[in-house]
Short mmCIF file of C-alpha atoms and ligand atoms in Angstrom, two decimals:
data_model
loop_
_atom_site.label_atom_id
_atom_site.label_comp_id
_atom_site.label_asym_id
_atom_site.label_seq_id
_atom_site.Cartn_x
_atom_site.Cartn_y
_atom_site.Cartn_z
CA UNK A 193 20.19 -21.72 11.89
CA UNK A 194 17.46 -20.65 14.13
CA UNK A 195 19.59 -18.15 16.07
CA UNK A 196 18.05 -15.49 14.40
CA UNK A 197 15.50 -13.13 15.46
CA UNK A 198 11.65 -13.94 15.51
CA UNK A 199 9.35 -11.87 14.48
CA UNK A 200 5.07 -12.17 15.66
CA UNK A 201 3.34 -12.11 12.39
CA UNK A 202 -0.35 -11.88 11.93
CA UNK A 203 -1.85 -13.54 9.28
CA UNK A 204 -5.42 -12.46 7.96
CA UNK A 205 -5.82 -14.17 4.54
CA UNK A 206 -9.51 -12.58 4.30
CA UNK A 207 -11.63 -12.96 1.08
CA UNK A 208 -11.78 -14.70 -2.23
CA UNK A 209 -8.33 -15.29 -3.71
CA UNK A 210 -6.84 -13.65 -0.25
CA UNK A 211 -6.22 -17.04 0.99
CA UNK A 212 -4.07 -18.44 -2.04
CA UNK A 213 -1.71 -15.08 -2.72
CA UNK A 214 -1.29 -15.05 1.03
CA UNK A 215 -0.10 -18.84 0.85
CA UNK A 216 2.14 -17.72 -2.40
CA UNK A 217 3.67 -14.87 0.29
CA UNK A 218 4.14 -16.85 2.75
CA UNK A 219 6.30 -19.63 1.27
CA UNK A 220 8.58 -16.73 -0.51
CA UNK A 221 8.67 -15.15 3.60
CA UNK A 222 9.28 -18.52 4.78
CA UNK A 223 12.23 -19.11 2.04
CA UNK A 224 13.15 -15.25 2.77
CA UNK A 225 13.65 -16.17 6.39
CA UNK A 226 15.71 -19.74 6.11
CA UNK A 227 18.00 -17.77 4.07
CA UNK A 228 18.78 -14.55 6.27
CA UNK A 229 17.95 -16.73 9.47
CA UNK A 230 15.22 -15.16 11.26
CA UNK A 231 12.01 -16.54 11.93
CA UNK A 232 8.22 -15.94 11.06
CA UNK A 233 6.05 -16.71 14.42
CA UNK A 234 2.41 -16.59 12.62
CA UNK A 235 -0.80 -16.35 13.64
CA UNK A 236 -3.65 -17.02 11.64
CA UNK A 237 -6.69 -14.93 11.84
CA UNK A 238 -10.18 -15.44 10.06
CA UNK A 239 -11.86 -12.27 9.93
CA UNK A 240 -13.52 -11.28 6.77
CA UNK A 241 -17.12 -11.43 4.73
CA UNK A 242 -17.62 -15.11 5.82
CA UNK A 243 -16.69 -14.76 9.58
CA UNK A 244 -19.33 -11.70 8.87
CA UNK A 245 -21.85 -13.72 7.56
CA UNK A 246 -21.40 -16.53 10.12
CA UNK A 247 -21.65 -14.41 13.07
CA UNK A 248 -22.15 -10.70 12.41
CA UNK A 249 -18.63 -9.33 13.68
CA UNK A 250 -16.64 -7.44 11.85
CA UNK A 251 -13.47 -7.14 13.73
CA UNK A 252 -13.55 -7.14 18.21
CA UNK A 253 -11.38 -4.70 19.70
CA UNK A 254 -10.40 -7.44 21.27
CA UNK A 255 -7.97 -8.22 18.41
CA UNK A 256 -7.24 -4.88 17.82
CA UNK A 257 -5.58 -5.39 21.26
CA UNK A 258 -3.58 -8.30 20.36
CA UNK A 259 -2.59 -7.13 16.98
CA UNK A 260 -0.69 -4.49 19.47
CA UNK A 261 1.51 -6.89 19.99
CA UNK A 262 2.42 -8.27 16.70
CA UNK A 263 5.30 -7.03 14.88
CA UNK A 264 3.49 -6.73 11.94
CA UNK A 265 -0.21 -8.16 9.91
CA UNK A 266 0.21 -9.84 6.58
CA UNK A 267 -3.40 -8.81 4.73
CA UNK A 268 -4.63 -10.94 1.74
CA UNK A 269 -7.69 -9.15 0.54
CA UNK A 270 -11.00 -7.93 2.70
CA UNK A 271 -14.48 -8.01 0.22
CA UNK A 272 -17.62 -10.73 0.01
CA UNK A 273 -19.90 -10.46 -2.77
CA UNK A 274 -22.77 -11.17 -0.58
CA UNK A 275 -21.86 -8.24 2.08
CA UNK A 276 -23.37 -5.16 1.29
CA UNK A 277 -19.99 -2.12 0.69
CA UNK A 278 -18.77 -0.27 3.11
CA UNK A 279 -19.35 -3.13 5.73
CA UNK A 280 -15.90 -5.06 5.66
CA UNK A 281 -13.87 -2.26 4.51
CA UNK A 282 -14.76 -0.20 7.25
CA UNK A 283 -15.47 -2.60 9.63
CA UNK A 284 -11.76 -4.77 9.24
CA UNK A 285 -9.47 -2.86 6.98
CA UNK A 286 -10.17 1.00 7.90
CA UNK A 287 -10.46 -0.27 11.74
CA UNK A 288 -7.06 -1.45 11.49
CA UNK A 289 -5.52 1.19 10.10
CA UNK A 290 -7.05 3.38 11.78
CA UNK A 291 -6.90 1.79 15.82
CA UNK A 292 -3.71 0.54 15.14
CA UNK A 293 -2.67 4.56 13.87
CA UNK A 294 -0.98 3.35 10.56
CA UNK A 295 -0.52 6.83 9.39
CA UNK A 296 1.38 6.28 6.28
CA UNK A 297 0.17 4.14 3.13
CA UNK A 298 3.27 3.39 1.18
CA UNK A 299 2.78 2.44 -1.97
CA UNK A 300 5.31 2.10 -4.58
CA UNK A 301 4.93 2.70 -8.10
CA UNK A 302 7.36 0.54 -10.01
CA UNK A 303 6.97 -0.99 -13.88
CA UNK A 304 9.57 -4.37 -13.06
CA UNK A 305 11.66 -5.11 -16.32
CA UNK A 306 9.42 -7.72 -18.84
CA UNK A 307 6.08 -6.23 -17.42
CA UNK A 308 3.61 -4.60 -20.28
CA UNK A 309 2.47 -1.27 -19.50
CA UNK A 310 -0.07 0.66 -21.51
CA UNK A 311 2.26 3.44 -21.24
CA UNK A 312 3.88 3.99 -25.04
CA UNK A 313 7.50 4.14 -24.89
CA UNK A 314 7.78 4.49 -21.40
CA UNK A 315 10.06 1.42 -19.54
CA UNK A 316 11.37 0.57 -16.18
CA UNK A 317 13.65 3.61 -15.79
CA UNK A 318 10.67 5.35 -16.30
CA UNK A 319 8.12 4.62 -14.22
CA UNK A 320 9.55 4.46 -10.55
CA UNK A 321 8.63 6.55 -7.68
CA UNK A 322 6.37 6.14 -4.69
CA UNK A 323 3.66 7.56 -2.99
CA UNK A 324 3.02 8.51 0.51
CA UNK A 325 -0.80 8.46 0.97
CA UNK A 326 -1.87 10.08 4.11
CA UNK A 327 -3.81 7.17 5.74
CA UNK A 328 -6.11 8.08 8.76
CA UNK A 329 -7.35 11.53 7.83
CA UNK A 330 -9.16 13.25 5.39
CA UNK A 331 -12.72 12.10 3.76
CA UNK A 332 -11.62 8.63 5.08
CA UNK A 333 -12.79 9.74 9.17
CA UNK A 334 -16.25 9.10 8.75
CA UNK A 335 -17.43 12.45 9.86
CA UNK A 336 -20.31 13.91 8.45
CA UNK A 337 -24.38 13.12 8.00
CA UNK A 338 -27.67 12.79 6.83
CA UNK A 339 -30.66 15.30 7.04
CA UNK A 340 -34.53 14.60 5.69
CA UNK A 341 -33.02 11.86 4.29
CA UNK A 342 -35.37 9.94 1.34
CA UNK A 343 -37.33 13.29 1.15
CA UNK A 344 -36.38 15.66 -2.07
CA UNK A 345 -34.19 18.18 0.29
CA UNK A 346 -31.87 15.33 1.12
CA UNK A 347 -28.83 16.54 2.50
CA UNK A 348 -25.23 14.95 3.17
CA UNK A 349 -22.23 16.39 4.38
CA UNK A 350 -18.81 13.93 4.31
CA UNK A 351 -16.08 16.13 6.42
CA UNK A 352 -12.63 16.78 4.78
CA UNK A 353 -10.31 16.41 8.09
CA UNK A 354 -6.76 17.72 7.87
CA UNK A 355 -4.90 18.60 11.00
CA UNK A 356 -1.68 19.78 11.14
CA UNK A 357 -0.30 16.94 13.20
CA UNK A 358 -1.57 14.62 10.58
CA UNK A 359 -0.29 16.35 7.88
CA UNK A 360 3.36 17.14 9.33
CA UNK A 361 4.40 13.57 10.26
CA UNK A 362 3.17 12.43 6.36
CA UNK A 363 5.34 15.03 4.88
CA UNK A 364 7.90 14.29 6.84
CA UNK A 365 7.55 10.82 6.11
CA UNK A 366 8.00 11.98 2.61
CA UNK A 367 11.01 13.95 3.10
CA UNK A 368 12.70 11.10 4.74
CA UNK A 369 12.02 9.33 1.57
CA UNK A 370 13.05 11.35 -0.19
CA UNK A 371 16.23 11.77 1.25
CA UNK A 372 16.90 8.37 1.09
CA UNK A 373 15.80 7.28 -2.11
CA UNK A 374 18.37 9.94 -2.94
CA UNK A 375 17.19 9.91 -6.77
CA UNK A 376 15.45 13.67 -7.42
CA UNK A 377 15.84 14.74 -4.02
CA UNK A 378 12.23 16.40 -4.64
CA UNK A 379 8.87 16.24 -2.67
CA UNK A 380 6.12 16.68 -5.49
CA UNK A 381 2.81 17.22 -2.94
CA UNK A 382 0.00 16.82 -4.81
CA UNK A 383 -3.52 18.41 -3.69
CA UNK A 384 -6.17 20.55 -4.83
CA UNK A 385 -5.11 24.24 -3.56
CA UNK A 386 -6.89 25.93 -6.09
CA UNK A 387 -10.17 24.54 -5.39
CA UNK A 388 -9.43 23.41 -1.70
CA UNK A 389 -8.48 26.27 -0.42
CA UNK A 390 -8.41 25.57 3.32
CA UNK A 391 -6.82 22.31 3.47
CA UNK A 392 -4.52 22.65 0.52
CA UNK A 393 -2.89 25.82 2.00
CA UNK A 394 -2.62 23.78 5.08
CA UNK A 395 -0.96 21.29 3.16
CA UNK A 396 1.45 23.51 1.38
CA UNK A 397 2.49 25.51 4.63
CA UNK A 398 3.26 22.66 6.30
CA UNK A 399 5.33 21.36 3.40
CA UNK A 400 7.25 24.59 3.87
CA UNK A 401 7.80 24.70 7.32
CA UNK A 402 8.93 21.43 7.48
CA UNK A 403 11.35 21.88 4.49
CA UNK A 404 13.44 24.16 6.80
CA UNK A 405 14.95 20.57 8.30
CA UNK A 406 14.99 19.07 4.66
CA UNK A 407 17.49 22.30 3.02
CA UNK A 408 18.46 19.40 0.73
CA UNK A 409 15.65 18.28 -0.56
CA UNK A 410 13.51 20.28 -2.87
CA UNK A 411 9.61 20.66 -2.38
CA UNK A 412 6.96 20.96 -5.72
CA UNK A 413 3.18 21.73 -5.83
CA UNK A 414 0.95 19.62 -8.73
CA UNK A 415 -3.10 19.60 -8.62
CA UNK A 416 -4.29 16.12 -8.81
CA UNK A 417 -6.36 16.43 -11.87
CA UNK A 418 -2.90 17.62 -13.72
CA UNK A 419 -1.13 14.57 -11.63
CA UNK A 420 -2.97 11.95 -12.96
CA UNK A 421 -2.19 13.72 -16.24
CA UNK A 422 1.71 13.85 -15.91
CA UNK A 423 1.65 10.14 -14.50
CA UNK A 424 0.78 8.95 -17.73
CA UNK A 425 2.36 11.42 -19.93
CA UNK A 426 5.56 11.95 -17.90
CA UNK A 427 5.78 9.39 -14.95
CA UNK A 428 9.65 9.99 -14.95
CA UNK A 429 9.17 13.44 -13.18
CA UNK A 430 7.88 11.78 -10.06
CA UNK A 431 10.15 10.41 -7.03
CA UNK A 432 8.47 11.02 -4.14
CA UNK A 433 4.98 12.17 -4.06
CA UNK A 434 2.69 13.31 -0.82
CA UNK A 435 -0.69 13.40 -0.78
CA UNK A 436 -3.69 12.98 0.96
CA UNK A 437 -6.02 10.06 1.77
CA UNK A 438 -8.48 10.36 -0.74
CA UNK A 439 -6.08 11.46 -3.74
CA UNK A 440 -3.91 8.81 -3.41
CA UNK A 441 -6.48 5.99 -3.25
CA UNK A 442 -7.20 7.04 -6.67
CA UNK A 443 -3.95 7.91 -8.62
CA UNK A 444 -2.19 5.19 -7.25
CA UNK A 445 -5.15 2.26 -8.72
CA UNK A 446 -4.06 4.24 -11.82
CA UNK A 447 -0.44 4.66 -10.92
CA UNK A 448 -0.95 0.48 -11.06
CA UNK A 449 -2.16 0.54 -14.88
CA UNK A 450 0.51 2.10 -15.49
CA UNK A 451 2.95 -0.26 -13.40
CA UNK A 452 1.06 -3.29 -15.29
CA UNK A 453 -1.77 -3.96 -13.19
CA UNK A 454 -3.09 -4.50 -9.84
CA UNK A 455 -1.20 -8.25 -10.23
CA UNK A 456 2.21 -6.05 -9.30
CA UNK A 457 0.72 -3.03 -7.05
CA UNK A 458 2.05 -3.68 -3.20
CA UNK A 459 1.37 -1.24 -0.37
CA UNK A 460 1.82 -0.58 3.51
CA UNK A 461 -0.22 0.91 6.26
CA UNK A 462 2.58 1.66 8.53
CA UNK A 463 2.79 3.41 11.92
CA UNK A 464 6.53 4.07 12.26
CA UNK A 465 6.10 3.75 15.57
CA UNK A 466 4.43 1.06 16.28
CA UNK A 467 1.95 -2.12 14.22
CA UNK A 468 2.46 -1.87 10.64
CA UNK A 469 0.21 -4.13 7.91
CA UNK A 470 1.15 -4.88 4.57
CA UNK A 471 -1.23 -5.91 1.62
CA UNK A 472 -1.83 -6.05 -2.22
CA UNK A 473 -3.49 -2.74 -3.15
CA UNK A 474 -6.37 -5.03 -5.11
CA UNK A 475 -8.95 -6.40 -3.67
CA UNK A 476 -10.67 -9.69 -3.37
CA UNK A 477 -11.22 -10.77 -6.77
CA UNK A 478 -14.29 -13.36 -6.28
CA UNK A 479 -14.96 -15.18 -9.23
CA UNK A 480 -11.10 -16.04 -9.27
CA UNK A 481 -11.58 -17.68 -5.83
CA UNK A 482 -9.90 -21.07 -5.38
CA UNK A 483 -9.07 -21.21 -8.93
CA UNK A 484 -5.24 -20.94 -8.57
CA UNK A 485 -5.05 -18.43 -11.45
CA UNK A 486 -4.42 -15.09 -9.99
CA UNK A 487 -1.02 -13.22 -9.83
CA UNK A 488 0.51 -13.21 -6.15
CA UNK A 489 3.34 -10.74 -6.96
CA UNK A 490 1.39 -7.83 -5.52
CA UNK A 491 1.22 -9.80 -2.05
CA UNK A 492 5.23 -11.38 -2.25
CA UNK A 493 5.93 -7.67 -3.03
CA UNK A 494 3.79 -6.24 0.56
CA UNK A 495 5.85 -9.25 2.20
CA UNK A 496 9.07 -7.95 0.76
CA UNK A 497 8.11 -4.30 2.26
CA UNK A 498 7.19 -6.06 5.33
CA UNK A 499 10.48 -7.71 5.80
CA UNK A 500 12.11 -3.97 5.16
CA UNK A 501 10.19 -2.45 7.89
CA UNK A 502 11.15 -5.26 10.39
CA UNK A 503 14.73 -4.27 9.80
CA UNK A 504 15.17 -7.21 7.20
CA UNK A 505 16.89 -5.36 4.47
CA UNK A 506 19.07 -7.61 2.96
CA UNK A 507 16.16 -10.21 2.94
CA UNK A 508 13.42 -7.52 1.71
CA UNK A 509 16.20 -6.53 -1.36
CA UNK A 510 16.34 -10.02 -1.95
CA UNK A 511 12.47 -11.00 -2.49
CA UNK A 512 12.62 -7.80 -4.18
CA UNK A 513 15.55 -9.30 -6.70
CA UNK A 514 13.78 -12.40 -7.12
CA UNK A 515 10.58 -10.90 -8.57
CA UNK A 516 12.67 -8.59 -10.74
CA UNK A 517 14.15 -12.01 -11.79
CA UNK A 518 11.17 -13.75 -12.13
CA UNK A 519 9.19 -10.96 -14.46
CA UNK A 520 12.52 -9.98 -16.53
CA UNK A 521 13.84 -13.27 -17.05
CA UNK A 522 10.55 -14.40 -18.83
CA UNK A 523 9.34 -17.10 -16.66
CA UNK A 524 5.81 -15.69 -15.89
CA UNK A 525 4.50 -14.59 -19.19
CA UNK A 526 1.52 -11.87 -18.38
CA UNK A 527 0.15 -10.57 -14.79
CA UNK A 528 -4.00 -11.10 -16.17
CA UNK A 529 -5.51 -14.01 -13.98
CA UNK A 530 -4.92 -17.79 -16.46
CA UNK A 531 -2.38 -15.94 -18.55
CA UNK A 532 0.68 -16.47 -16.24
CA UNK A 533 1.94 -19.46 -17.50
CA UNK A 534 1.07 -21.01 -14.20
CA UNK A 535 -0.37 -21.16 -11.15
CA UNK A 536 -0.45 -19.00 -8.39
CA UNK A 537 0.76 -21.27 -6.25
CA UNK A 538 3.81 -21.90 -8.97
CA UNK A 539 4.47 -18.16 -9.26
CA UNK A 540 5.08 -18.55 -5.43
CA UNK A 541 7.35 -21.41 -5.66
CA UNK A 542 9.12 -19.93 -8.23
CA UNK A 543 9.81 -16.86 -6.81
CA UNK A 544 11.03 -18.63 -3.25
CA UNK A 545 13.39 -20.96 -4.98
CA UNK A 546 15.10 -17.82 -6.31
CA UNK A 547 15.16 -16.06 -2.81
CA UNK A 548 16.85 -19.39 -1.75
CA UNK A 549 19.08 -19.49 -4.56
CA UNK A 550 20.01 -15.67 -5.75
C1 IPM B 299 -7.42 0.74 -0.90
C2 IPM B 299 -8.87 0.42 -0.95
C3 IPM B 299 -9.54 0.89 0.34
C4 IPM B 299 -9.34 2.39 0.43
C5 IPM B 299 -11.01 0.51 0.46
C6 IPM B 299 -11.24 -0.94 0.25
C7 IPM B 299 -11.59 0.97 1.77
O1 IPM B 299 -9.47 0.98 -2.06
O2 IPM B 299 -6.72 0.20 -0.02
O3 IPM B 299 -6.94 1.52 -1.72
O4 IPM B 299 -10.14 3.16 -0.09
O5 IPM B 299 -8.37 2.79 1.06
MN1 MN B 300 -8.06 1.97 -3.39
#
């Protein structure tokens, strides 16, 4: 023991139930890293709505520069009922992702065996692919304006960014993925091309030209509107999807549904290069705070992705095992918040004594 590798973790447990599904990730992480012999270094930081409220600051660059030298964040959630929106998520969670360059937001879409979904007839072989959300472009750049606003000739303009830089190291991202998944071998990009005519042909060109390197993996077109049609219909046509920022934020909080709920739904902000950060694609849940009721899988799963990134496979396939175990062998018996069958804090413990133990 303890000759293993350590790894600089920070730790921002953020709003409402943030800090107890964090706590849940953690002792799985901790269990994860006993058992493969590496070690967690944490550090704790408080930023969210109440540091907000308390003080007024967001997020300093300050940390930005020593998150630079983590080698990865662990999010819980980021949202205070008594901060007006746009505040924290722009101010903490889009600052991150955006200063630290986390141009890919991986976020798998995958129904685990035992878990309800509303989709009819459709099971676990069924509903498994993942999508590569393009994370520090688009609508999401803040670029845009008011004019005469509060008079009746109001105007606002919110800039669509696309560049081809951005858009070549997502789909190439996806093509990587692709390849490896090694399932369809297909690269379903998903836009609007016959509406958004600029950026989508930007989109699809690049998607070409970059094919040339991928001969062995095939590339498909799908509007979004007919996406989020075929994702409940069909979700067995999807492997690997592309798309950008905007789009996926939306089909993949209905990609969860489908996957059982936002309980399960785990995602990435990662900068291949360099600081990735790993959270539970819901957010703070507030009038669940501190009541030890909701379901930490979502966060134990962004740990398990975390641990894959960091070059911890056979630990990452492990957590990954032990919520498969944990959901198909019956022990937690629904993912709503007070219908587990326990505790947060229990699904945690649970799930860690199988890492241990598997
Ligand atoms: C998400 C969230 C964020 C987003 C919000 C909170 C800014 O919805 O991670 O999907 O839109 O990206
Ligand atoms: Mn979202």
């Amino acid at each position: 023991m303890g000759k293993g590798k350590i790894y600089k973790i920070g730790v921002i447990p953020g709003d409402g139930v943030g800090p107890e599904i964090i706590k849940a990730g953690m002792v799985v992480l901790n269990a994860a890293a006993e058992k493969f012999d590496f070690c967690l270094d944490t550090v704790y930081y408080d930023f969210g709505g109440e540091r907000y409220l308390k003080t007024g600051e967001t997020l300093p660059d300050s940390a930005i520069d020593e998150f630079r030298k983590l080698d990865a964040i662990y999010l819980g959630a980021i949202g205070h009922p008594d901060v007006k929106p746009g505040i924290l998520e722009k101010g903490i969670l889009l600052k991150i992702r955006f200063d630290l360059d986390q141009y890919i937001n991986l976020r798998p879409v995958k129904l685990y065996p035992g878990v309800w979904t509303p989709i009819k007839d459709k099971g676990p072989e069924h509903i498994d692919y993942i999508v590569v959300r393009e994370n520090t472009e688009g609508a999401y750049c803040g670029i845009g304006g008011t004019f005469k606003k509060g008079t009746a000739d109001e105007i606002s303009t919110q800039v669509d960014v696309n560049t081809r830089k951005g858009i070549e190291r997502c789909v190439r991202y996806g093509f990587e993925l692709a390849r490896k998944r090694n399932k369809k071998k297909t690269l379903m990009c998903v836009d609007k091309a016959n509406v958004l005519t600029f950026s989508g042909d930007l989109w699809r060109r690049t998607c070409q030209d970059v094919n040339k390197e991928y001969p062995d993996i095939k590339i498909d077109y799908a509007f979004v509107d007919a996406t989020c049609m075929w994702m409940v219909k069909n979700p067995e046509w999807f492997d690997v999807i592309v798309t950008n920022n905007m789009f996926g934020d939306i089909i993949t909080d209905l990609a969860a549904m489908t996957q059982g709920g936002l309980g399960v739904a785990a995602g990435g902000n990662i900068n291949p290069e360099g600081v990735s950060m790993f959270e539970p694609i819901h957010g703070s849940a507030p009038k669940y705070t501190g009541k030890n009721v909701i379901c930490p899988i979502a966060t134990i799963s962004a740990g398990g992705m975390m641990l894959d990134i960091l070059g911890e496979t056979e630990a990452a396939l492990c957590v990954e095992q032990s919520i498969c175990k944990a959901l198909g062998e019956g022990y937690i018996k629904s993912l709503e918040a007070g219908k587990m069958g326990m505790g947060t804090s229990e699904v945690g413990e649970l799930i860690a004594r199988f890492v241990s133990e598997i």
